PDB file of C-alpha atoms in Angstrom:
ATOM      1  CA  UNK A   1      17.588  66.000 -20.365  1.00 50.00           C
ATOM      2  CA  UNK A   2      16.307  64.774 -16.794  1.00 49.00           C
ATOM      3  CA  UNK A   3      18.579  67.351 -15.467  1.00 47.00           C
ATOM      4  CA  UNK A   4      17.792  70.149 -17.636  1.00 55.00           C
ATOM      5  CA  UNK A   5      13.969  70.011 -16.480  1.00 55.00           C
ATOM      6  CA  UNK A   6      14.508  69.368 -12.593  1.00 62.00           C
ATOM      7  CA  UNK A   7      17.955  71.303 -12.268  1.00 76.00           C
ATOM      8  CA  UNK A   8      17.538  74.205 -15.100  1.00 91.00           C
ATOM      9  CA  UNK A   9      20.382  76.386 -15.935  1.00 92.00           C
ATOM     10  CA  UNK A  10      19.407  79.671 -14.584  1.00 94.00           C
ATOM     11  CA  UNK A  11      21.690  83.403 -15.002  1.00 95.00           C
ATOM     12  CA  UNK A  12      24.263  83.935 -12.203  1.00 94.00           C
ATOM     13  CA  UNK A  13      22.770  87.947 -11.774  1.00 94.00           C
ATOM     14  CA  UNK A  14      18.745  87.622 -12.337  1.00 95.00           C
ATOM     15  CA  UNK A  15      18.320  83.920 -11.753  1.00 95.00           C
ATOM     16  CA  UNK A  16      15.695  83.593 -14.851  1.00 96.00           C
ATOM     17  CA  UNK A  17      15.733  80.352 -16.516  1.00 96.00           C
ATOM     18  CA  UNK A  18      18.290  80.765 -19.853  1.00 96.00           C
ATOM     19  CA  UNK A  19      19.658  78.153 -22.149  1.00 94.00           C
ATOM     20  CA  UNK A  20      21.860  75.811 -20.988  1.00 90.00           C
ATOM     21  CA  UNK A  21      25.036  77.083 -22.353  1.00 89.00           C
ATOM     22  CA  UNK A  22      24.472  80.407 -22.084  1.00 92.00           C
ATOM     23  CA  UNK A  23      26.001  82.272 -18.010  1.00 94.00           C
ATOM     24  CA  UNK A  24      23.737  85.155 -18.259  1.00 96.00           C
ATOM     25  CA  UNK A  25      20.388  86.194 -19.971  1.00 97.00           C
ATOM     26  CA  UNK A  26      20.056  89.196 -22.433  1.00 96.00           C
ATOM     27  CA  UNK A  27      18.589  91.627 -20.468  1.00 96.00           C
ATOM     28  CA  UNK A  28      21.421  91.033 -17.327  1.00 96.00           C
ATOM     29  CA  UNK A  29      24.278  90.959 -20.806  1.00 97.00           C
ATOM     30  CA  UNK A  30      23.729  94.007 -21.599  1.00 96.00           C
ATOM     31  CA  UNK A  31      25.151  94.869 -17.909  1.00 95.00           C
ATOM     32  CA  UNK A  32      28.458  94.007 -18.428  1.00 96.00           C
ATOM     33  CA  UNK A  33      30.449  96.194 -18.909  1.00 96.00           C
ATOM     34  CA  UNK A  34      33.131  95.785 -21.819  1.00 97.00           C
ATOM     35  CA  UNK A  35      36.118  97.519 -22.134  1.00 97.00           C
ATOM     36  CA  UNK A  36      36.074  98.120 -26.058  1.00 93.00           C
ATOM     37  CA  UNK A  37      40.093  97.867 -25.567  1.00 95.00           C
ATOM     38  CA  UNK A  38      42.033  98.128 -29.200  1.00 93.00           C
ATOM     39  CA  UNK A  39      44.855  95.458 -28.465  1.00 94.00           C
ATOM     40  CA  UNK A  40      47.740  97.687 -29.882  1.00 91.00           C
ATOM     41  CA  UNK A  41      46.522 101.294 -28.643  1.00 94.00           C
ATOM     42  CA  UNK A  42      47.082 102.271 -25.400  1.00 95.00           C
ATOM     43  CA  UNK A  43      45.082 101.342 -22.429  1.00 97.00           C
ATOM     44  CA  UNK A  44      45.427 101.648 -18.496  1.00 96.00           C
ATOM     45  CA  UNK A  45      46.521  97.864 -18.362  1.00 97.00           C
ATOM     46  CA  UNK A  46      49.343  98.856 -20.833  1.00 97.00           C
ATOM     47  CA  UNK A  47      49.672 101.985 -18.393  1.00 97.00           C
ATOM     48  CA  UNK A  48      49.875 100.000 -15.628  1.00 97.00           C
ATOM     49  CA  UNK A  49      52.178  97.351 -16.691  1.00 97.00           C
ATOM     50  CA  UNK A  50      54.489 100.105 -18.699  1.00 97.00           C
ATOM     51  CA  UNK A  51      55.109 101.237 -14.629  1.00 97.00           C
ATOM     52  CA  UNK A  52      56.438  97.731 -14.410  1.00 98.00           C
ATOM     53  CA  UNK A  53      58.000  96.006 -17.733  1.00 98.00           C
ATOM     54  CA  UNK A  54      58.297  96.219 -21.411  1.00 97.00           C
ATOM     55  CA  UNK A  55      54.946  95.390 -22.514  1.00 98.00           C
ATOM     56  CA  UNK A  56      54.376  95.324 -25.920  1.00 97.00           C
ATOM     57  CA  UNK A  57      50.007  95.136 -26.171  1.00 97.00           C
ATOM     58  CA  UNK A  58      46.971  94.284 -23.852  1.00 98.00           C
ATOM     59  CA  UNK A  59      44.130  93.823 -23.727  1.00 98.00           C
ATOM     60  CA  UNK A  60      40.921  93.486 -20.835  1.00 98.00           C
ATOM     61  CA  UNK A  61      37.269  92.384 -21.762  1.00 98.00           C
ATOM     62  CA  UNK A  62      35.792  93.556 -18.798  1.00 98.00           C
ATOM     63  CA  UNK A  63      35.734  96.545 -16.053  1.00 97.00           C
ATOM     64  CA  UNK A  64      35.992  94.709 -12.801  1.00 96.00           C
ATOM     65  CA  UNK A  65      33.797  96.101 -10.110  1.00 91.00           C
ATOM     66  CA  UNK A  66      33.179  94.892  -6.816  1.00 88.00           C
ATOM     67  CA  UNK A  67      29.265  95.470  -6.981  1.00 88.00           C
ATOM     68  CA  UNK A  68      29.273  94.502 -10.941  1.00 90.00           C
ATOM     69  CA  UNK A  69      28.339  91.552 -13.228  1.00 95.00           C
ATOM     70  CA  UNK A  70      32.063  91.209 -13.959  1.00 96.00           C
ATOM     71  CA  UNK A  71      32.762  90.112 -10.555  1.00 95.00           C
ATOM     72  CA  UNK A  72      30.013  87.366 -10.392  1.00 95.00           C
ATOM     73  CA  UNK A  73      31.065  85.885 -13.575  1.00 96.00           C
ATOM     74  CA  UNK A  74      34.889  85.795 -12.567  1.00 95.00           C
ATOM     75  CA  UNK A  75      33.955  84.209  -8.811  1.00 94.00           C
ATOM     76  CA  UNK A  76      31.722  82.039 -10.529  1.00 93.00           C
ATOM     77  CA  UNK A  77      34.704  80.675 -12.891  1.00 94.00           C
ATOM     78  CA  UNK A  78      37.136  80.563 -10.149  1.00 90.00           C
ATOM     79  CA  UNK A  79      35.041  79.098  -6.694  1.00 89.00           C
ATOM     80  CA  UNK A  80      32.141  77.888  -8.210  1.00 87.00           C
ATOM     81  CA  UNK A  81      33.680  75.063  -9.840  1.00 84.00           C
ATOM     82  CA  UNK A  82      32.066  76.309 -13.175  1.00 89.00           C
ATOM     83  CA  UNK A  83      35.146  76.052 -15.361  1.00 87.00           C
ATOM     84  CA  UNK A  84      33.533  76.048 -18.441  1.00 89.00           C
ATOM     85  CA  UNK A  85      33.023  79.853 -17.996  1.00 94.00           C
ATOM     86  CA  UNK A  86      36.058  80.211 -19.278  1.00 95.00           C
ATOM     87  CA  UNK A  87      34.841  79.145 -22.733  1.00 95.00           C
ATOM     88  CA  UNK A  88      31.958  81.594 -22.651  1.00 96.00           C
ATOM     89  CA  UNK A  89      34.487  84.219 -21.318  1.00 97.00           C
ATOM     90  CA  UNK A  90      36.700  82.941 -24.344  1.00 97.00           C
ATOM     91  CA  UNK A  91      33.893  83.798 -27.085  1.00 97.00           C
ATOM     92  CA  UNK A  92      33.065  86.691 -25.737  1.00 97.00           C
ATOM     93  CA  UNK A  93      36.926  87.567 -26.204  1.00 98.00           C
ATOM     94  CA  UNK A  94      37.072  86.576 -29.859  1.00 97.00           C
ATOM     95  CA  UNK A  95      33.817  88.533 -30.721  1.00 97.00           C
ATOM     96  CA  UNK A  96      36.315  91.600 -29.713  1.00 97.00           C
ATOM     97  CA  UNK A  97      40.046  91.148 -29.506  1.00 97.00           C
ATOM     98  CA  UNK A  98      41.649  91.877 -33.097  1.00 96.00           C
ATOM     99  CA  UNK A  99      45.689  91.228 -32.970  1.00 96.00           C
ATOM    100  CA  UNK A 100      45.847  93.014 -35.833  1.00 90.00           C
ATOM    101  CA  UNK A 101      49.675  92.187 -37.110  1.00 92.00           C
ATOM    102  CA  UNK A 102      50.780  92.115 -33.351  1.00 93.00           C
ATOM    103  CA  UNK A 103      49.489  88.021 -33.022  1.00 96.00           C
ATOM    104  CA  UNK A 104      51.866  86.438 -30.327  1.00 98.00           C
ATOM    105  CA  UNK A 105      53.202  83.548 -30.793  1.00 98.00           C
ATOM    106  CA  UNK A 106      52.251  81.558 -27.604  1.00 98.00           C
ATOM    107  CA  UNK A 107      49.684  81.717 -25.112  1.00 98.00           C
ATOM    108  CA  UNK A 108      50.990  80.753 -21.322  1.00 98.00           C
ATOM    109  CA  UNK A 109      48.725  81.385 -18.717  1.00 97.00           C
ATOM    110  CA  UNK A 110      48.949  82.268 -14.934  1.00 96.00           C
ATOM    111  CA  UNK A 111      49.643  78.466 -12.707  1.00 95.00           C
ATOM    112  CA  UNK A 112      48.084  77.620  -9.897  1.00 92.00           C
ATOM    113  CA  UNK A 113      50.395  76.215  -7.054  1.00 91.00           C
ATOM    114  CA  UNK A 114      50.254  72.012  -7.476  1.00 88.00           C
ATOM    115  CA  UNK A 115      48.818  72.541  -3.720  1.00 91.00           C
ATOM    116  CA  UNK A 116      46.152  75.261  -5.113  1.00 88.00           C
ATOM    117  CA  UNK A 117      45.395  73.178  -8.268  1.00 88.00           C
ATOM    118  CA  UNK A 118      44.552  70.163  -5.941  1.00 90.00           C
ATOM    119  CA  UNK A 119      42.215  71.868  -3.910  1.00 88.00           C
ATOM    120  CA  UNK A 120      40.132  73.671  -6.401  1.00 88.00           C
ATOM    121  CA  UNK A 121      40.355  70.244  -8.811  1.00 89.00           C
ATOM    122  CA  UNK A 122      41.270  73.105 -12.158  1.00 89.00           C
ATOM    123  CA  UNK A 123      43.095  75.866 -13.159  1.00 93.00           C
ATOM    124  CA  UNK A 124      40.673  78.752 -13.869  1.00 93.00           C
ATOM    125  CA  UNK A 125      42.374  80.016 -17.058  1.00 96.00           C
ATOM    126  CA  UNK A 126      42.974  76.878 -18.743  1.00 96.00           C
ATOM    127  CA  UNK A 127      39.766  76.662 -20.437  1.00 95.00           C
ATOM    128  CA  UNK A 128      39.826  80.205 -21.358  1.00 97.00           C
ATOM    129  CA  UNK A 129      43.418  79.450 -22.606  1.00 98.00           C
ATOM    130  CA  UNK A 130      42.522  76.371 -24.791  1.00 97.00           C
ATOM    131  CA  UNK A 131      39.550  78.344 -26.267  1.00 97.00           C
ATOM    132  CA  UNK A 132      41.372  81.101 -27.195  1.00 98.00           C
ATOM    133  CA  UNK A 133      44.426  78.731 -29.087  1.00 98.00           C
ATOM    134  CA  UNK A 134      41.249  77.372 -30.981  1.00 98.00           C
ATOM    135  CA  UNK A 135      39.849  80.314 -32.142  1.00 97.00           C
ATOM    136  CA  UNK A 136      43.154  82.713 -32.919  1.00 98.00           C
ATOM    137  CA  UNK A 137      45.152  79.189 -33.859  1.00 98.00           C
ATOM    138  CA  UNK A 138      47.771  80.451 -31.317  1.00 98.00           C
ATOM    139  CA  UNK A 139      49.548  77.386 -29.605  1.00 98.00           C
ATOM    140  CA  UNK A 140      49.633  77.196 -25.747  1.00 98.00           C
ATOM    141  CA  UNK A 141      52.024  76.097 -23.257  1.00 97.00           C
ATOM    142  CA  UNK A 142      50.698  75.208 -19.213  1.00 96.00           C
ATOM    143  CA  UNK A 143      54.192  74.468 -18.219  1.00 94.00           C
ATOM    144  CA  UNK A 144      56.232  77.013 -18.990  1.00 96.00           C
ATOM    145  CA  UNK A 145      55.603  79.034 -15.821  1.00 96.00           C
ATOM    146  CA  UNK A 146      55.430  77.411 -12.101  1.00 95.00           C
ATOM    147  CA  UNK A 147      54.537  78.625  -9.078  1.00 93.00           C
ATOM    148  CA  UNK A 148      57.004  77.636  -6.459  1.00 90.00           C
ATOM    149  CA  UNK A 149      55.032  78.990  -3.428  1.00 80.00           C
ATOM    150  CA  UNK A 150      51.903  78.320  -1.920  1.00 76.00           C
ATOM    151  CA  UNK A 151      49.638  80.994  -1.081  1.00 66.00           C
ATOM    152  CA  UNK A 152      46.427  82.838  -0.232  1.00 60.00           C
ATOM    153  CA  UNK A 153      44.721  84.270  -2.960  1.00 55.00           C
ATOM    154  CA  UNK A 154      45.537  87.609  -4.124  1.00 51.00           C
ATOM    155  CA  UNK A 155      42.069  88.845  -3.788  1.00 50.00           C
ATOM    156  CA  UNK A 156      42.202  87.969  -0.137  1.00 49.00           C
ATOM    157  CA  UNK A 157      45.438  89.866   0.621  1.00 51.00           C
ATOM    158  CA  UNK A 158      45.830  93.344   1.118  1.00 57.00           C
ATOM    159  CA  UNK A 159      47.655  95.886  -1.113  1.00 52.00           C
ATOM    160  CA  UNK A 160      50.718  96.187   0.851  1.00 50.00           C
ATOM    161  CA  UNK A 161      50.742  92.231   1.471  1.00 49.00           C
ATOM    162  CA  UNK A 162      50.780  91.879  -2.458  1.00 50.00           C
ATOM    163  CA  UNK A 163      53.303  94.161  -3.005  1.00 47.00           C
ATOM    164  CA  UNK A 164      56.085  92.822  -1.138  1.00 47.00           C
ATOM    165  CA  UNK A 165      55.452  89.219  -1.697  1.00 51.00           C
ATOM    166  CA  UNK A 166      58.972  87.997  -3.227  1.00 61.00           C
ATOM    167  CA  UNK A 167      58.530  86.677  -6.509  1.00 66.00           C
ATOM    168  CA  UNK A 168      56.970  83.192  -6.526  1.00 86.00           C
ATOM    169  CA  UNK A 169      57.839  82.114 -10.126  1.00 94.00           C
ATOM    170  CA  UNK A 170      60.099  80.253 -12.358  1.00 94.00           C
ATOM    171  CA  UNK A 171      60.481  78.898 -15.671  1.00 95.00           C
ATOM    172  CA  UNK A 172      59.935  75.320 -16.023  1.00 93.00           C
ATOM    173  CA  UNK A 173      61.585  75.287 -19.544  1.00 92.00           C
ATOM    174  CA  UNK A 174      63.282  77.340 -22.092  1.00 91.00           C
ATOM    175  CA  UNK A 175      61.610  79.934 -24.031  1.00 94.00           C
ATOM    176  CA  UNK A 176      63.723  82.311 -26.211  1.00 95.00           C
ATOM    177  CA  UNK A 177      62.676  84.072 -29.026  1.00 96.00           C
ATOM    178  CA  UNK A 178      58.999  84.255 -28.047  1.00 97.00           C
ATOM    179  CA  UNK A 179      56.210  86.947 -28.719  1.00 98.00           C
ATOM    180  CA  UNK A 180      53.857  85.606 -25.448  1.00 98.00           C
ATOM    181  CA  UNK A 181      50.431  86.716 -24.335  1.00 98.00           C
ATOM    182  CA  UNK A 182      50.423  86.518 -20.372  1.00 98.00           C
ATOM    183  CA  UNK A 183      47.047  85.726 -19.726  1.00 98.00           C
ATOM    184  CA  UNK A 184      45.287  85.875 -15.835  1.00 97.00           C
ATOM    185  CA  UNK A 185      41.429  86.817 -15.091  1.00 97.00           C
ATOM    186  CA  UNK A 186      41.822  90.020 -12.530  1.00 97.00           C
ATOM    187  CA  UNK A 187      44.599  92.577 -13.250  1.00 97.00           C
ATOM    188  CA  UNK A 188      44.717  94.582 -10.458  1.00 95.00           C
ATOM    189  CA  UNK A 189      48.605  96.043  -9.267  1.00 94.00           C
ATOM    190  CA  UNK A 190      49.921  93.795 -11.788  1.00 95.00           C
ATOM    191  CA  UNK A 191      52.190  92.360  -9.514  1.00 93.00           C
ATOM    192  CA  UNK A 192      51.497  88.660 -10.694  1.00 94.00           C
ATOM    193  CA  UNK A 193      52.106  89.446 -14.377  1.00 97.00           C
ATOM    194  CA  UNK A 194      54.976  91.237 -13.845  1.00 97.00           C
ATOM    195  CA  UNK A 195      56.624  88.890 -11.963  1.00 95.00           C
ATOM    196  CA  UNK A 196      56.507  86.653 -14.921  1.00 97.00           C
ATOM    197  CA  UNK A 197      57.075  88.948 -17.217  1.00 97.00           C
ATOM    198  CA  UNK A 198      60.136  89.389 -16.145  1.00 97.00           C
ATOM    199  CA  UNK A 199      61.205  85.551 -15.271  1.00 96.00           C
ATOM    200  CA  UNK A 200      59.929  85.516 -19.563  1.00 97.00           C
ATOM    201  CA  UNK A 201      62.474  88.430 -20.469  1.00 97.00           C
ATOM    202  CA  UNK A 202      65.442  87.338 -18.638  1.00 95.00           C
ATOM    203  CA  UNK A 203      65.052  84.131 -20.319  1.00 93.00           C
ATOM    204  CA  UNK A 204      66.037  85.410 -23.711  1.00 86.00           C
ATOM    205  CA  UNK A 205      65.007  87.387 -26.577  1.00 93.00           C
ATOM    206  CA  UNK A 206      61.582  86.986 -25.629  1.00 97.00           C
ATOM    207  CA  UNK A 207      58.349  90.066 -25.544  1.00 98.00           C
ATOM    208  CA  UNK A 208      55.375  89.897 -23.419  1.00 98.00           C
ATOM    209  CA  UNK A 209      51.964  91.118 -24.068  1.00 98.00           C
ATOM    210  CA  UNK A 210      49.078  90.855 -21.847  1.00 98.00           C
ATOM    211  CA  UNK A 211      45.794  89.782 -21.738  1.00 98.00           C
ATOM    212  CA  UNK A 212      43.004  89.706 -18.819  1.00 98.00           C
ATOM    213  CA  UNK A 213      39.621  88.748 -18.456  1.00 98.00           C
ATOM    214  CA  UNK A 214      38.842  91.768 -16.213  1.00 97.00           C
ATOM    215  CA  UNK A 215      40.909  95.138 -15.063  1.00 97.00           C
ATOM    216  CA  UNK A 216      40.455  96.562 -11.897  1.00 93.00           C
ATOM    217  CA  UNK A 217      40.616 100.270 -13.199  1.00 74.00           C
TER     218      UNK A 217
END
């Protein structure tokens, strides 16, 4: 295309010229550093979130880090208006994550305040969501979880700030009887997933893995 030749597709790290689906070249892939997670061992985001709910498996494909690939990619997906990074992140998810005979039996992702989603035009994780239900056959479910208050983002607060924020969710229907993978990009304090977690287990006979495209270890 026109496009192709005047506007190439270049790699977010090196800026050589790469094909036009591809987010990074080969040389700047092998940078990235994967977790090698096995979804039902034990891992510090199952640590972590053990501090803070019943978990029953997760899973990270990256290490995020502040000077890494990892962050590029995720800024790129979330305020670059590149939202079909989430499909590449997606692949690179099936190439590793094996349920093994824990599969969940819904996929509900992270929302964006309507406010949020508005002003960024897309919810980050939707992509990656929809991806993921293709390849693992796993339906998904955008409206199960709201967010009923509007705020910075997390990466923007401090520690303390994120902490003590009250809970900001709800359930926008009934779910009972539910194996469902939590899914969100960064998992640092885990305050976000728990606070759904636990608006998904009060619901009703419900468990709660998780499953992140990065982990701020």
């Amino acid at each position: 295309m026109i496009l192709d030749l005047f506007f190439p597709n270049r790699c977010i790290h090196c800026s050589r010229i790469i094909d036009a689906d591809l987010l990074v070249c080969s040389l700047c892939f092998e940078q990235i550093h994967f977790t090698h997670f096995d979804y039902p061992d034990e891992n510090i985001v199952k640590e972590k979130c053990k501090l803070l709910f019943p978990v029953e498996n997760t899973y990270a494909l990256m290490k995020f880090e502040e000077d890494g690939l990892s962050r590029k990619i995720i800024h790129e997906l979330k305020y670059k208006s590149r939202e079909n990074v989430g499909k590449t992140l997606a692949g690179w998810t099936s190439e590793r994550l094996d349920f093994k005979n824990e599969k969940p039996d819904l996929l509900v992702s992270v929302p964006l305040h309507p406010k949020k989603l508005r002003e960024r035009g897309y919810n980050q994780l939707h992509v990656f969501t929809e991806t993921l239900s293709q390849f693992y056959h796993i339906p998904f479910d955008h409206e199960v979880v709201q967010r009923n208050q509007y705020s910075k983002a997390q990466a923007l607060k401090d520690k303390k700030h994120r902490l003590e924020t009250a809970n900001p969710f709800s359930l926008s229907k009934p779910v009972s009887g539910k194996h469902i993978l939590l899914i969100d990009d960064v998992f640092t304090t885990g305050n976000t997933v728990s606070s759904i977690a636990w608006e998904i287990l009060n619901a009703g006979d419900n468990r709660v893995s998780v499953l992140v495209m990065a982990v701020d270890a």
